Amino acid sequence: MAASRYRRFLRLCEEWPVEETKQQRDLGSFLRQRVAQAFREGENTPISDPEACDQMYESLVRIHTNFYKNKYPRLKNTTFTGVTVEDCRVILATDILKQMEDMKRGTWKRLREKFSAKKPEEDLK
């Protein structure tokens, strides 16, 4: 039985897309890592709680197939702020988040880091 569960999870991992714009924050990458950890011995991995394993798989399938999005369709594809899904994807991209983090640091701190020979962590000591 463990072999069939392992194959189902592998198939799900193959189907699940990886978003390159979300480096180290992508659900597809995280899922692949967790499956690799859970099934270290591949098809021969003993499963301590088969019911929980099946429940986890079914939950992930519902997320992947947009079960609840299809079951409860929205009237508009925007949030309460008026931001579209595509705008959210752009905003949540790793490159944009890094740029926003740089903007948060402030001009004086950026200049000090740029012209300082030592790292900012050394200033705190």
Coordinates of C-alpha atoms in Angstrom, one line a residue:
M1 CA 0.0 0.0 0.0
A2 CA 2.9 2.4 0.7
A3 CA 4.1 2.0 -2.9
S4 CA 0.8 3.2 -4.3
R5 CA 0.7 6.2 -1.9
Y6 CA 4.3 7.1 -2.8
R7 CA 3.4 6.9 -6.5
R8 CA 0.3 9.1 -6.0
F9 CA 2.4 11.7 -4.2
L10 CA 5.0 11.6 -6.9
R11 CA 2.4 12.1 -9.6
L12 CA 1.0 15.1 -7.6
C13 CA 4.5 16.6 -7.4
E14 CA 5.0 16.3 -11.1
E15 CA 1.7 18.0 -11.8
W16 CA 2.2 20.8 -9.3
P17 CA 3.8 23.8 -10.9
V18 CA 6.9 25.5 -9.6
E19 CA 6.8 29.3 -9.6
E20 CA 10.3 30.6 -10.4
T21 CA 9.4 34.1 -9.2
K22 CA 8.9 32.9 -5.6
Q23 CA 12.4 31.6 -4.8
Q24 CA 12.5 29.7 -1.5
R25 CA 8.8 30.5 -0.9
D26 CA 7.1 28.3 -3.5
L27 CA 4.5 25.7 -2.4
G28 CA 5.5 23.3 -5.2
S29 CA 9.1 23.3 -4.1
F30 CA 8.1 22.9 -0.5
L31 CA 5.8 20.0 -1.4
R32 CA 8.6 18.2 -3.2
Q33 CA 10.9 18.6 -0.2
R34 CA 8.3 17.2 2.2
V35 CA 7.5 14.2 0.0
A36 CA 11.2 13.4 -0.3
Q37 CA 11.5 13.6 3.6
A38 CA 8.4 11.6 4.2
F39 CA 9.2 8.9 1.7
R40 CA 13.0 8.6 2.3
E41 CA 13.0 4.9 1.3
G42 CA 10.8 5.4 -1.7
E43 CA 8.1 2.7 -2.2
N44 CA 9.5 0.7 0.8
T45 CA 8.8 3.5 3.3
P46 CA 6.7 2.3 6.2
I47 CA 3.7 4.6 6.9
S48 CA 2.8 4.9 10.5
D49 CA -0.6 6.6 9.9
P50 CA -2.1 5.6 6.6
E51 CA -5.4 7.5 7.2
A52 CA -3.6 10.8 7.9
C53 CA -1.4 10.2 4.8
D54 CA -4.5 9.7 2.6
Q55 CA -6.2 12.7 4.2
M56 CA -3.1 14.9 3.4
Y57 CA -3.0 13.7 -0.2
E58 CA -6.7 14.4 -0.7
S59 CA -6.3 17.9 0.8
L60 CA -3.4 18.6 -1.5
V61 CA -5.4 17.4 -4.5
R62 CA -8.3 19.7 -3.6
I63 CA -5.8 22.6 -3.5
H64 CA -4.2 21.7 -6.7
T65 CA -7.4 21.2 -8.6
N66 CA -8.9 24.5 -7.3
F67 CA -11.8 22.5 -5.8
Y68 CA -13.1 25.3 -3.6
K69 CA -12.5 28.0 -6.1
N70 CA -14.7 26.1 -8.5
K71 CA -17.2 25.1 -5.8
Y72 CA -17.6 28.7 -4.6
P73 CA -17.0 31.0 -7.6
R74 CA -16.3 34.6 -7.0
L75 CA -18.2 37.4 -8.7
K76 CA -15.0 39.4 -9.4
N77 CA -11.4 38.4 -9.6
T78 CA -10.2 41.3 -7.5
T79 CA -9.6 41.8 -3.8
F80 CA -11.4 44.4 -1.6
T81 CA -8.6 46.8 -2.6
G82 CA -9.2 46.3 -6.3
V83 CA -5.9 44.5 -6.9
T84 CA -6.1 41.7 -9.5
V85 CA -4.5 38.3 -9.2
E86 CA -1.8 39.2 -11.7
D87 CA -0.9 42.3 -9.7
C88 CA -0.6 40.2 -6.6
R89 CA 1.7 37.7 -8.4
V90 CA 3.9 40.6 -9.5
I91 CA 4.0 42.2 -6.1
L92 CA 4.8 38.9 -4.4
A93 CA 7.7 38.0 -6.7
T94 CA 11.0 37.7 -4.9
D95 CA 12.8 40.4 -6.9
I96 CA 10.1 43.0 -6.1
L97 CA 10.1 42.0 -2.4
K98 CA 13.9 42.5 -2.3
Q99 CA 13.5 45.9 -3.9
M100 CA 10.8 46.9 -1.3
E101 CA 13.1 45.7 1.5
D102 CA 15.9 47.9 0.1
M103 CA 13.5 50.9 0.0
K104 CA 12.5 50.3 3.7
R105 CA 16.0 50.6 4.9
G106 CA 16.2 54.3 4.2
T107 CA 18.5 56.5 2.3
W108 CA 21.0 57.2 5.1
K109 CA 21.5 53.5 6.0
R110 CA 21.9 52.5 2.4
L111 CA 24.6 55.3 1.9
R112 CA 26.3 54.3 5.1
E113 CA 26.4 50.6 4.0
K114 CA 27.6 51.5 0.5
F115 CA 30.5 53.6 1.7
S116 CA 31.4 51.8 4.9
A117 CA 34.2 49.2 4.9
K118 CA 32.6 47.1 7.6
K119 CA 29.3 45.3 7.6
P120 CA 26.2 46.8 9.3
E121 CA 26.2 43.9 11.8
E122 CA 29.5 45.1 13.1
D123 CA 28.0 48.6 13.9
L124 CA 25.6 47.0 16.4
K125 CA 28.4 45.6 18.5

